[in-house]
Short mmCIF file of C-alpha atoms in Angstrom, two decimals:
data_model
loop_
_atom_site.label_atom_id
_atom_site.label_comp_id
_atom_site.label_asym_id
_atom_site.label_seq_id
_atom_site.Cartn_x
_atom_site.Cartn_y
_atom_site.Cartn_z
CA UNK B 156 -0.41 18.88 -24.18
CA UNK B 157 0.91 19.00 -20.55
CA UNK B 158 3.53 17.46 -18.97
CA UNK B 159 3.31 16.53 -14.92
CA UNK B 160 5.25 14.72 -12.47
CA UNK B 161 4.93 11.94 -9.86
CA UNK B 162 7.00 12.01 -7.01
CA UNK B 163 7.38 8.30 -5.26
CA UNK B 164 9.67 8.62 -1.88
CA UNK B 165 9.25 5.45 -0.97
CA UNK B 166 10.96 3.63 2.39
CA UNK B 167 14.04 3.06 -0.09
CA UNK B 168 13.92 5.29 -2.49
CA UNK B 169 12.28 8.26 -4.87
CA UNK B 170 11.33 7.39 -8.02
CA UNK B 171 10.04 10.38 -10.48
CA UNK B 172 7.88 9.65 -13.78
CA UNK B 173 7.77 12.23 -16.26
CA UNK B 174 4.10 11.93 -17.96
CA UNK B 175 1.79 13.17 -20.51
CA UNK B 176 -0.92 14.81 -18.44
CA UNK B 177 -3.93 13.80 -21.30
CA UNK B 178 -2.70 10.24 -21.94
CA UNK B 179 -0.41 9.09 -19.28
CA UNK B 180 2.10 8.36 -21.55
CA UNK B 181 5.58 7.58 -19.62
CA UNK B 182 7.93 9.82 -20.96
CA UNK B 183 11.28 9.71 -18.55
CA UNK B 184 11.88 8.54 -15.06
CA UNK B 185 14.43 9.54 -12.80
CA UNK B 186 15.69 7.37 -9.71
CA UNK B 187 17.55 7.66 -6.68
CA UNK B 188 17.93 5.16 -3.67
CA UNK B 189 17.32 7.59 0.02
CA UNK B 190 21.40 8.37 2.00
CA UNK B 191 20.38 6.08 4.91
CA UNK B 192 22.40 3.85 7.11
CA UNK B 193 20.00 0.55 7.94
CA UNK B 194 20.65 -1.28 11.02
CA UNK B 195 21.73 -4.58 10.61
CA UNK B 196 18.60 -6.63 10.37
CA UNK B 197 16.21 -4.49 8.62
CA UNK B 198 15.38 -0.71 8.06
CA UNK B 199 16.24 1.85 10.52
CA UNK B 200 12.75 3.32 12.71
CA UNK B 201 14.49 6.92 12.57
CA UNK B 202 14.92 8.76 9.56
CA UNK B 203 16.14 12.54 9.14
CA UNK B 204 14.07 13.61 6.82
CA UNK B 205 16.22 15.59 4.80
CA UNK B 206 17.27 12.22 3.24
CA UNK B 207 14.00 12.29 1.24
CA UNK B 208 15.12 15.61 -0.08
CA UNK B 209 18.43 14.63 -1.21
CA UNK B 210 17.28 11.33 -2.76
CA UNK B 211 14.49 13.76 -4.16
CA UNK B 212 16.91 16.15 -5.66
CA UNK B 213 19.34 13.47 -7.54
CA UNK B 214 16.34 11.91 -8.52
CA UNK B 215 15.40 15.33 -10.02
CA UNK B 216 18.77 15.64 -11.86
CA UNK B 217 20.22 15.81 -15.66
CA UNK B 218 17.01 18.31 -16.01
CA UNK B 219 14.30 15.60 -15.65
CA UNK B 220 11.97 18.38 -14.15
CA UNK B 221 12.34 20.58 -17.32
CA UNK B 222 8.83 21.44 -18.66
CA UNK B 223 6.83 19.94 -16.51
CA UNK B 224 3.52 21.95 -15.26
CA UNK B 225 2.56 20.22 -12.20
CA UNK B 226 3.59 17.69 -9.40
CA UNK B 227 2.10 15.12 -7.57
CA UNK B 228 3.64 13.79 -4.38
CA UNK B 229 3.19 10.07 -2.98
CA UNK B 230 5.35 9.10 0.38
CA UNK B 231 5.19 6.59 2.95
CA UNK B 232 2.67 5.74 4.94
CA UNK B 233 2.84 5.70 8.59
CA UNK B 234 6.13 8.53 8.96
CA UNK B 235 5.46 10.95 11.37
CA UNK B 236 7.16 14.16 11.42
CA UNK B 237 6.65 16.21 14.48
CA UNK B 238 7.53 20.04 14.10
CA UNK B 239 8.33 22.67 16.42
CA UNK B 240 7.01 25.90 16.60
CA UNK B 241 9.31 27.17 14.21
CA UNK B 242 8.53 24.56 11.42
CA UNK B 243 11.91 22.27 12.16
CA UNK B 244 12.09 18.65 13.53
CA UNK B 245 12.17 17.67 16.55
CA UNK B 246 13.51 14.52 16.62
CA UNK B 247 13.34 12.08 13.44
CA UNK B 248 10.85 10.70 11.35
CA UNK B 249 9.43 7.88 12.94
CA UNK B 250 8.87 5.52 9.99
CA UNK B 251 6.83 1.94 9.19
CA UNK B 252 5.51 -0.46 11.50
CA UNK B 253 7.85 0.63 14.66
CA UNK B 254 7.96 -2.47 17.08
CA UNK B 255 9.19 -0.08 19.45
CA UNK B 256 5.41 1.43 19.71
CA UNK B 257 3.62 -1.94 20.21
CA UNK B 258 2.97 -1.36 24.29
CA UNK B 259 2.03 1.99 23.21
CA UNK B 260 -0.67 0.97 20.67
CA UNK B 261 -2.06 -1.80 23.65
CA UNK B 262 -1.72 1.13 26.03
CA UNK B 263 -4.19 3.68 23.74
CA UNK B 264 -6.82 1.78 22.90
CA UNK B 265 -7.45 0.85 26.72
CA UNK B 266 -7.13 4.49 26.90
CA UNK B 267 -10.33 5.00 24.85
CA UNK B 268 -12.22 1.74 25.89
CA UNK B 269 -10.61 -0.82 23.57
CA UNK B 270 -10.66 -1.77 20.08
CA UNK B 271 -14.45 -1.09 19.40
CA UNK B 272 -14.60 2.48 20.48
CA UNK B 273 -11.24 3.25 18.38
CA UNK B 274 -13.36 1.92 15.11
CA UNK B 275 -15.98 3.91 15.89
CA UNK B 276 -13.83 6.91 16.02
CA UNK B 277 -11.76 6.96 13.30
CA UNK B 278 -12.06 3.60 11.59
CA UNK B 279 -8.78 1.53 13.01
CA UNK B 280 -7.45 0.18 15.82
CA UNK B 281 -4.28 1.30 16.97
CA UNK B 282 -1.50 -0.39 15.76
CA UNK B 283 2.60 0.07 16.24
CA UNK B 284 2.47 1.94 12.48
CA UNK B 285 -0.06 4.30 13.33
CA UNK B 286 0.58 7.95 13.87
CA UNK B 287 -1.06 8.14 16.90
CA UNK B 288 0.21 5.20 18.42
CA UNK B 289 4.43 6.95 17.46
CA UNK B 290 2.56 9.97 19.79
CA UNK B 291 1.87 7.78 22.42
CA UNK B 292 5.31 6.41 22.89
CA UNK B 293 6.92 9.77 22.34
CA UNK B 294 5.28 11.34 25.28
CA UNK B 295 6.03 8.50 27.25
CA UNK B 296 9.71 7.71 26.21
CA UNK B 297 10.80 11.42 25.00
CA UNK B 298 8.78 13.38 27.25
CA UNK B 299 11.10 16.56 26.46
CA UNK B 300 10.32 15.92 22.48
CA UNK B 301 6.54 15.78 22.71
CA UNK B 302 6.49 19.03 24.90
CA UNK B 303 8.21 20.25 21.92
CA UNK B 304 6.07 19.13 19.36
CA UNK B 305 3.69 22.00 18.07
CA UNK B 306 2.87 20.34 14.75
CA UNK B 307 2.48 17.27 12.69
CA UNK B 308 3.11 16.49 9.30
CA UNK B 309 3.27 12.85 7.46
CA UNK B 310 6.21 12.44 4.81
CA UNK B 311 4.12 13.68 1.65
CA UNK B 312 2.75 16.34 3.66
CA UNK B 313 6.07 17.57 4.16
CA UNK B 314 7.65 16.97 1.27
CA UNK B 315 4.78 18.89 -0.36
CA UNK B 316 5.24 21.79 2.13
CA UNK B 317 9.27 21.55 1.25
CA UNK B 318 8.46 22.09 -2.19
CA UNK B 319 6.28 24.90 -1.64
CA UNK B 320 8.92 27.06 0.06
CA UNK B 321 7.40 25.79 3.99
CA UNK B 322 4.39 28.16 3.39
CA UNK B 323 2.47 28.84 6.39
CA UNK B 324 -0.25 26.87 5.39
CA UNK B 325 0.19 23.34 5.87
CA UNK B 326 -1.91 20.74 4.27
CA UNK B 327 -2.84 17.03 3.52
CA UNK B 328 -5.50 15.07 1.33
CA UNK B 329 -8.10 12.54 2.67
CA UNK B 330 -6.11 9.76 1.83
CA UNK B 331 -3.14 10.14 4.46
CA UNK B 332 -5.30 11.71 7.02
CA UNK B 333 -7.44 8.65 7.23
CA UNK B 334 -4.19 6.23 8.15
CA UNK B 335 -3.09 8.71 11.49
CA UNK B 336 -5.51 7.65 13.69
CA UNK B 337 -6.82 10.88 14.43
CA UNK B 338 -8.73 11.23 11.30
CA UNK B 339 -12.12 10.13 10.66
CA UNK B 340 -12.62 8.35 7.08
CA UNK B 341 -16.49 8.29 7.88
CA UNK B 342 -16.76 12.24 9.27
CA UNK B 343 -13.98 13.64 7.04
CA UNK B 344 -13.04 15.36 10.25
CA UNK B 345 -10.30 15.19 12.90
CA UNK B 346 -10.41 13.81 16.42
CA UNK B 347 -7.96 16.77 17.96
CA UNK B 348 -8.87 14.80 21.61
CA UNK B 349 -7.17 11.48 20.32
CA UNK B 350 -3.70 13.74 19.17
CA UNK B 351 -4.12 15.10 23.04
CA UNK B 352 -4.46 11.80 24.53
CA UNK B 353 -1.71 10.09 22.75
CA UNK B 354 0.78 12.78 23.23
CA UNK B 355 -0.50 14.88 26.28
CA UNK B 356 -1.30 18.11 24.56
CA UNK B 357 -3.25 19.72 20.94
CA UNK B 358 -0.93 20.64 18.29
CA UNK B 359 -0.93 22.33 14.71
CA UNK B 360 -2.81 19.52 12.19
CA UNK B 361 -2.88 20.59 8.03
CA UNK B 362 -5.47 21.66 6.50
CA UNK B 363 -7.26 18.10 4.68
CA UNK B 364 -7.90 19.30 1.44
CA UNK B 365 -9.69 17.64 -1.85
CA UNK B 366 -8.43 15.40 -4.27
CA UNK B 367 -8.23 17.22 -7.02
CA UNK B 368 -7.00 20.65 -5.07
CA UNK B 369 -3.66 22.00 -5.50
CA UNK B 370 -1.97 22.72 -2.47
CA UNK B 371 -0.13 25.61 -3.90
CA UNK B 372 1.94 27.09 -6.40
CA UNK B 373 5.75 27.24 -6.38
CA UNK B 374 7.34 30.73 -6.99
CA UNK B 375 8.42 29.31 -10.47
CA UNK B 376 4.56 28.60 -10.90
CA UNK B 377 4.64 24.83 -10.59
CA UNK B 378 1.41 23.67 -9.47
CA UNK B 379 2.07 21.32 -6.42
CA UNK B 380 -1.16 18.65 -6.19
CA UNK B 381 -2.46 17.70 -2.41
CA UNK B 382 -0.55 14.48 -2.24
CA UNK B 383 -1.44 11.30 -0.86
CA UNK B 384 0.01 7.93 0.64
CA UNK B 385 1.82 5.10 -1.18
CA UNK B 386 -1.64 3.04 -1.00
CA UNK B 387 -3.64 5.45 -2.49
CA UNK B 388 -0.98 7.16 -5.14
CA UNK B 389 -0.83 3.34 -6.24
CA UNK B 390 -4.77 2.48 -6.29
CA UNK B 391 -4.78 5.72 -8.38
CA UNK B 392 -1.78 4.28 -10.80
CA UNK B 393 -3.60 1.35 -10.91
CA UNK B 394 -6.97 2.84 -12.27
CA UNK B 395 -9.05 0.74 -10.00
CA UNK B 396 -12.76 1.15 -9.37
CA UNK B 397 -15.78 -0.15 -7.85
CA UNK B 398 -15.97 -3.75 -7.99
CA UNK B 399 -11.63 -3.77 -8.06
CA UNK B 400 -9.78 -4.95 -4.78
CA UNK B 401 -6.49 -5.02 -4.79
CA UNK B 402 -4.29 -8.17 -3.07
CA UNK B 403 -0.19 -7.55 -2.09
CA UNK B 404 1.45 -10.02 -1.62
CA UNK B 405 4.78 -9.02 1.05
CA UNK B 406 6.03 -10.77 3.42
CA UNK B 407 2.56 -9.88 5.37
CA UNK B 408 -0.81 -9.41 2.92
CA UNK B 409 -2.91 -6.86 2.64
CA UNK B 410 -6.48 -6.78 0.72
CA UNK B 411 -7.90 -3.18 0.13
CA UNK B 412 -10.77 -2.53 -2.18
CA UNK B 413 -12.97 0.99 -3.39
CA UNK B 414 -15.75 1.23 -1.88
CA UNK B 415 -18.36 4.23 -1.76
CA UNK B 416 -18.50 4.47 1.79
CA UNK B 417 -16.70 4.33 5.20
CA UNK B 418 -17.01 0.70 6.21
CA UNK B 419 -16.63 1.01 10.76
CA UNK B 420 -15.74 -2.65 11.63
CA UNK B 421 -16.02 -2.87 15.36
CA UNK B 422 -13.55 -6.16 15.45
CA UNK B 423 -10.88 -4.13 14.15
CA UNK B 424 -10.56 -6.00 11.23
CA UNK B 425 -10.63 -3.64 8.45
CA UNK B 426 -8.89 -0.31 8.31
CA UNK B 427 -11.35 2.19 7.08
CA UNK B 428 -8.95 4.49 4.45
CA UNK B 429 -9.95 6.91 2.61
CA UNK B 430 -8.89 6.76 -1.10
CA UNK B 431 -7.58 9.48 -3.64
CA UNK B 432 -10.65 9.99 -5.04
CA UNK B 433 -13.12 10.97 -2.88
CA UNK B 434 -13.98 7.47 -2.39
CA UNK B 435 -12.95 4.83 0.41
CA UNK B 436 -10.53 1.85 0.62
CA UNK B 437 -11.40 -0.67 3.32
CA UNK B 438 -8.16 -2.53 3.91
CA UNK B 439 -7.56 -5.83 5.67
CA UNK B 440 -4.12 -7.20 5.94
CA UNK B 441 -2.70 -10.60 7.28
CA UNK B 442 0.80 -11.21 8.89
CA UNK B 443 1.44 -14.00 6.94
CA UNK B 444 1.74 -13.86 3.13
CA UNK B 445 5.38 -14.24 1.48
CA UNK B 446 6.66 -14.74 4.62
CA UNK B 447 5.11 -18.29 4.86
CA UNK B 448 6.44 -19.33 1.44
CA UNK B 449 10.10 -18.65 2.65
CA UNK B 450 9.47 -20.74 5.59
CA UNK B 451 8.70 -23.73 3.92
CA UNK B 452 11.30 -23.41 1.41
CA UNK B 453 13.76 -23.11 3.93
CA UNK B 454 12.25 -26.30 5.82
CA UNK B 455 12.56 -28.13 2.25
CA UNK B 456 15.89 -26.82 1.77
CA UNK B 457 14.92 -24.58 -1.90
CA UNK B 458 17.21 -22.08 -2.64
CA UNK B 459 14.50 -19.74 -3.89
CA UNK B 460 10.63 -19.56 -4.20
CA UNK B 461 10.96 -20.19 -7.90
CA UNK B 462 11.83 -23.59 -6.90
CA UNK B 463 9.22 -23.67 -4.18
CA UNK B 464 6.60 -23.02 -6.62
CA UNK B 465 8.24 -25.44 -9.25
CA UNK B 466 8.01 -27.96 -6.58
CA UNK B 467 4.76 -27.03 -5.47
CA UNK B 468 3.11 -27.55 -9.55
CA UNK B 469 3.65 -31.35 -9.03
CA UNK B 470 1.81 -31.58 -6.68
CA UNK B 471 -2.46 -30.87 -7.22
CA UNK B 472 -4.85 -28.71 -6.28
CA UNK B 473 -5.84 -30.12 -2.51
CA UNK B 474 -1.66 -31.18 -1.64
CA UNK B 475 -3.19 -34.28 -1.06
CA UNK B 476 -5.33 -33.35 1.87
CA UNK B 477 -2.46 -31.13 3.70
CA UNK B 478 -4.39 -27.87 5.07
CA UNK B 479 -1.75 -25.36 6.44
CA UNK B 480 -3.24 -22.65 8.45
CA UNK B 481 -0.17 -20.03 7.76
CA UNK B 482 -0.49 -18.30 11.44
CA UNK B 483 3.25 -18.41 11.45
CA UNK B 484 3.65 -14.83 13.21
CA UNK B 485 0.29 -15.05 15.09
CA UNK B 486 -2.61 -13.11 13.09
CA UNK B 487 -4.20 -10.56 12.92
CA UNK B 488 -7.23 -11.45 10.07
CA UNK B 489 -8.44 -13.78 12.31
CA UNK B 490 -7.47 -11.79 15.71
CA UNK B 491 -5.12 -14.57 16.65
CA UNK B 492 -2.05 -13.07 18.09
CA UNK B 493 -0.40 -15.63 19.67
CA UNK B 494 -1.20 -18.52 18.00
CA UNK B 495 1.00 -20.80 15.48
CA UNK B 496 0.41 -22.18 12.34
CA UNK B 497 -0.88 -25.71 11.46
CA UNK B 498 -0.33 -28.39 9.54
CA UNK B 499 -2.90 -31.00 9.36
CA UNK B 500 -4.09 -34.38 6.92
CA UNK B 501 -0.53 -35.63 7.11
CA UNK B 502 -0.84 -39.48 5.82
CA UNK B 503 1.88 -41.51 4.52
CA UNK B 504 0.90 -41.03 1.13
CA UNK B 505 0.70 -37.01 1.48
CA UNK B 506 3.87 -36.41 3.68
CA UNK B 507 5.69 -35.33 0.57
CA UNK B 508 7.71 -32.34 -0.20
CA UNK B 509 5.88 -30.92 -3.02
CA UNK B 510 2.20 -31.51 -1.55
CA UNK B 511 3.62 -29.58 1.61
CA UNK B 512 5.08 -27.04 -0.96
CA UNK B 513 1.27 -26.61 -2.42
CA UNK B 514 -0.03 -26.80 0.91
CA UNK B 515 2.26 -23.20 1.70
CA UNK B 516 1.33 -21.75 -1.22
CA UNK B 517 -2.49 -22.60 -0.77
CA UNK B 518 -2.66 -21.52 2.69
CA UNK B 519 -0.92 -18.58 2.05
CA UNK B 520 -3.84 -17.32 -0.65
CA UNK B 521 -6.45 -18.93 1.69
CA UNK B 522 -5.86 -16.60 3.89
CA UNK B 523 -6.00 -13.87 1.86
CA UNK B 524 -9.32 -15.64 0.85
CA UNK B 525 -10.21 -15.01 4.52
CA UNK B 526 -9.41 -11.65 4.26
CA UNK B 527 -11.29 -10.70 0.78
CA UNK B 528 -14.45 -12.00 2.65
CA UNK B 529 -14.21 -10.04 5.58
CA UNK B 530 -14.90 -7.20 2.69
CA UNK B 531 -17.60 -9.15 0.77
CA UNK B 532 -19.31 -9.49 4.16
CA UNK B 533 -19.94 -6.15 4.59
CA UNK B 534 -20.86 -5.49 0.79
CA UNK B 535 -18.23 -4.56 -0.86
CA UNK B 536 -18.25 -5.88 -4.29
CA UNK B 537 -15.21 -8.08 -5.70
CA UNK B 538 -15.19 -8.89 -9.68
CA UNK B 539 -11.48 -8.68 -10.02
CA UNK B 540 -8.59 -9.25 -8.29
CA UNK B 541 -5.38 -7.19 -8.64
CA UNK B 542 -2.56 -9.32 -7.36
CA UNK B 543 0.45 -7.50 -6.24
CA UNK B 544 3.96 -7.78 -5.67
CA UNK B 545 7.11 -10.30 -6.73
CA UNK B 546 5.59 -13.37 -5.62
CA UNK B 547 2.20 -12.74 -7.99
CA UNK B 548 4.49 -14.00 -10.90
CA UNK B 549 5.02 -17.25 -9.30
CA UNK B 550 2.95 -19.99 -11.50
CA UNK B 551 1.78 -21.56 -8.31
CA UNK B 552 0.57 -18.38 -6.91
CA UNK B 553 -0.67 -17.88 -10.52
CA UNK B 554 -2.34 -21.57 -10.89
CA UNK B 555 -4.39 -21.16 -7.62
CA UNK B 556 -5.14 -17.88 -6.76
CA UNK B 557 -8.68 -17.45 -9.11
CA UNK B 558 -10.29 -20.43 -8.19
CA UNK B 559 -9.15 -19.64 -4.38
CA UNK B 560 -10.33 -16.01 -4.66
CA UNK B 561 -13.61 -16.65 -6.47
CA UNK B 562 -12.89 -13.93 -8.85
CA UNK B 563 -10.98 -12.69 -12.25
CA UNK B 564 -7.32 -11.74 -11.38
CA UNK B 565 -5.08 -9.52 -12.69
CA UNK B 566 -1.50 -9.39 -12.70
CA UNK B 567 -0.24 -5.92 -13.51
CA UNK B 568 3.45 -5.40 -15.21
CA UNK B 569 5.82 -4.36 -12.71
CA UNK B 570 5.81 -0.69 -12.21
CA UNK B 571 5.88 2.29 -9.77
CA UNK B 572 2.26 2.58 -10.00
CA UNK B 573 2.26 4.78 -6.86
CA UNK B 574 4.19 7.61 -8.73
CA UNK B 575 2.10 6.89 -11.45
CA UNK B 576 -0.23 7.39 -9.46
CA UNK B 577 0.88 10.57 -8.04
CA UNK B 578 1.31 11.71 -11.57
CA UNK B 579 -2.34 11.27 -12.47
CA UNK B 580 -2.83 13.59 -9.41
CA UNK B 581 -1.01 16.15 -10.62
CA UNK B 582 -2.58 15.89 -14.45
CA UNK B 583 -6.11 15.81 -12.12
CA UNK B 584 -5.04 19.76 -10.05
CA UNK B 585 -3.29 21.19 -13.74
CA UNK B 586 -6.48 20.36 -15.31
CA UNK B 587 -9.15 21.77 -12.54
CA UNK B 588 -6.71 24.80 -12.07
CA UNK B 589 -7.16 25.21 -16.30
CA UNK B 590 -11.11 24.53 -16.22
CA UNK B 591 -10.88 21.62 -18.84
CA UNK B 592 -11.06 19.07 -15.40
CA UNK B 593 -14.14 17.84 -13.18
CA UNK B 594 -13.18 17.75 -9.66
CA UNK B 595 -15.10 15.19 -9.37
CA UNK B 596 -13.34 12.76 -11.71
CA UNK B 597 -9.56 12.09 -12.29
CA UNK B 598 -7.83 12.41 -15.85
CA UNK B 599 -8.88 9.61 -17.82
CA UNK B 600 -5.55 7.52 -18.42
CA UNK B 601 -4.85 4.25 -19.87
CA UNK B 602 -5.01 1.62 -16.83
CA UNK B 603 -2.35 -0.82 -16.19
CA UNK B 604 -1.27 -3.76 -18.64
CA UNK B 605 -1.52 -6.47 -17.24
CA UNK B 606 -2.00 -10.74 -17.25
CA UNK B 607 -5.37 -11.67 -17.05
CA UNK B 608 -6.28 -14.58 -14.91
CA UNK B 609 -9.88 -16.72 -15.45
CA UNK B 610 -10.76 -19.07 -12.76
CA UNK B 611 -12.85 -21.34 -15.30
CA UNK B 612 -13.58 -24.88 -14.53
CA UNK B 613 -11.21 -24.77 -11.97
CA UNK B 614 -13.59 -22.44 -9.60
CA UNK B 615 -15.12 -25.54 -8.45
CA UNK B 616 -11.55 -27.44 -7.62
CA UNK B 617 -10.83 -24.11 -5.75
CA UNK B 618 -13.53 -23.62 -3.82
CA UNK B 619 -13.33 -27.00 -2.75
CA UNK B 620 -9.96 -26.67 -1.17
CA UNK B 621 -10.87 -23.08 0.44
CA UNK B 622 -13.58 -25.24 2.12
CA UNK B 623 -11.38 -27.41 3.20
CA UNK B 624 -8.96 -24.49 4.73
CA UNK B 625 -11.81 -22.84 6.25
CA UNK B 626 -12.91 -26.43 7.95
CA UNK B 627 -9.87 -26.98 9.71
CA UNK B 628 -9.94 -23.46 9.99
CA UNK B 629 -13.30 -23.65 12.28
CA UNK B 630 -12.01 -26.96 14.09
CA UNK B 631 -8.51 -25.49 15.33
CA UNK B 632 -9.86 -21.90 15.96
CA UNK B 633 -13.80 -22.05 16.36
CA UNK B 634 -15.51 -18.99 15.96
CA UNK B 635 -12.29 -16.93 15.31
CA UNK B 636 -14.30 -14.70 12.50
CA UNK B 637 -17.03 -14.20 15.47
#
């Protein structure tokens, strides 16, 4: 029996799972929240790394590490760590989706020739998260930084070269390459003219290495697996598979699903990710998920959207004919940016508060709807539904979201499945590094627990409503799915 590691640094915090590398068995955990001082308002857009390594280290502590054979590292997505030519920062990690950058990410992909030629290239559309898009703005608002800049490294790329001893090879997995913007999902290769264009000059890029390929060996000989995003660690954690897509619910959506190929969407719609497999995971997120629910139930006056969704179960499928289109922040699945959202069928008889209360909560997973079918349409295949985050426990959400969907859903027991996931990753490099381990196939562990959700003789109910979203849909924005 081995014993391996998964390392979650998450926006917040690192979390550490202790597992058994055959089974997945959780053994211990370890926890620690990142030293950083937020803004008021929300999470800083600068972070010194070296916060992930002290969070990292008291997550680590009371011997939590002791026995284990490998590690696997998950991180943030979009955190951008530009290195000089001696290997140390230059400025702070960029981090999330940096409002700061959105000019930039309008300004690059005129640069290129718009939003078609960027999916084309390397599968997305720039966007204020995106690597390259941070590059842009730093070369036009920190000149002096991005002359400095000989190297780039995302946050589990350098956590995994921190835990190596900051070798002088640098690497990454397909997974985090593919969310940059400089990184082709479809060619598994880099675009070294797109780094040049965003930031005026090449730099150092690490070496994209397989899934199930160590990335080195500590002095102590710890094996140290290639790493990956939060996405992927957590699609991993998850044990999804063809036919699986996977639905979060924040306060934006997102709808990602394995597929066997790259999926190029010249409308920009889908992200074209590579997974932490070997496989891809076409993504297609909204702006509006959770974030509509609060809305309403601060309209209503609810303290909570446990009472929202109370409210919202007296009411019946259809809210009595009320259709909201949930474009409360613009969109983005339908390119709508600056629209608003809509609230039509208001009669006497249906200008209640708990038919507007389902209305939210049906528009909300309408959307999503919206956004699962942007996959089907290009052939990805959809027999369940994994339905993430808080809100997925709400019985509204619950009560709708099958016959809405079209499809089985699952609703997994809250865990960090993306340190799981890393976990599995690191069980996956022990065992190829031993022999006993196709590289071709991860460690075959127990998937997670989780509610099972049949849309029954309610499919019928539910696709009537979605028709009815996708009607007023059509009237208020024709054409906006091309």
């Amino acid at each position: 029996m081995g014993i391996v590691a998964g390392l979650d640094s998450a926006p917040d915090f690192t979390r550490i799972v202790i597992c058994d590398s055959d089974t997945g068995a959780l053994l211990r955990q370890g926890y620690a929240a990142h030293p950083l001082e937020s803004p008021e308002g929300g999470r800083p857009c600068d972070v010194d790394p070296q916060a992930w390594l002290l969070s990292l280290g008291e997550a680590a502590g009371g011997g939590l590490l002791e026995g284990v054979q490998a590690i696997g590292v998950s991180a943030q997505a979009n955190a951008v760590v530009p290195l000089d030519a001696q290997g140390n920062t230059v400025r702070p990690s960029m981090v999330g989706g940096d409002k700061r950058t959105q000019v930039a990410a309008a300004d690059l992909a005129d640069a290129l020739g718009g939003r078609e030629a960027w999916a084309q290239a390397v599968g997305c559309v720039p966007q204020s998260p995106h690597a390259v898009t941070k590059l842009r703005w730093l070369a036009r608002t920190e000149p002096d930084n991005a002359l400095r800049t000989a190297a780039l490294l995302q946050a589990h790329d350098w956590l995994v070269w921190q835990l190596l001893g900051r070798p002088a090879r640098r690497t990454t997995d397909r997974g985090g390459a593919s969310g940059t913007g400089y990184w082709s999902a479809a060619t598994g290769a880099y675009r070294p003219d797109l780094v040049e264009l965003a930031l005026g000059h090449q730099v150092m890029l690490p070496e994209v290495i397989g899934p199930a390929d160590a990335a080195g060996t500590t002095p102590e000989g710890l094996l140290i697996s290639a790493g990956t995003g939060e996405t992927q660690a957590a699609a991993l954690g998850l044990g999804i598979g063809l036919g699986d897509a996977v639905v979060s619910l924040g306060a934006s959506g997102s709808v990602m699903a394995v597929h066997p190929e790259a999926l190029v969407d010249r409308h920009g719609m889908i992200t074209s990710l590579a997974d932490a497999t070997g496989m891809h995971l076409p993504v297609v997120t909204t702006l509006n998920a959770v974030r509509t629910l609060r809305g309403t139930a601060e309209l209503l006056g609810l303290p909570d959207l446990e009472s929202l969704s109370e409210l919202a179960m007296k009411s019946t499928p259809g809210a009595h004919g009320l259709v909201l289109l949930p474009y409360l922040e613009g969109e983005r699945t339908p390119s709508l940016p600056h629209t608003a959202g809509t609230l039509t069928g208001l009669r006497r008889e249906s200008m209640r508060a708990e038919h507007l209360a389902r209305a939210a909560f049906e528009g909300m997973l309408c959307g999503l709807a919206d956004a699962l079918d942007v996959l089907r349409g290009r052939g990805v295949e959809v027999r369940r539904v994994f339905l993430l985050g808080a809100a997925a426990g709400l019985p509204a959400v619950q009560a709708a979201a099958p016959s809405l969907f079209g499809a089985q859903v699952l609703v997994p027991q809250p865990a960090d499945y993306a340190a799981v996931g890393a976990a599995r990753q690191a069980a996956w490099a022990l065992g190829v590094s031993r022999g006993t381990l196709d590289p071709r196939t991860p460690p075959a562990w127990q998937g997670a627990v989780a509610q099972v959700l049949d849309p029954g003789e309610e499919l019928a109910v539910g696709q009537a409503v979605r028709q009815q979203f996708v009607s007023v849909r059509e009237q208020t924005h024709p054409g906006a799915f091309g």
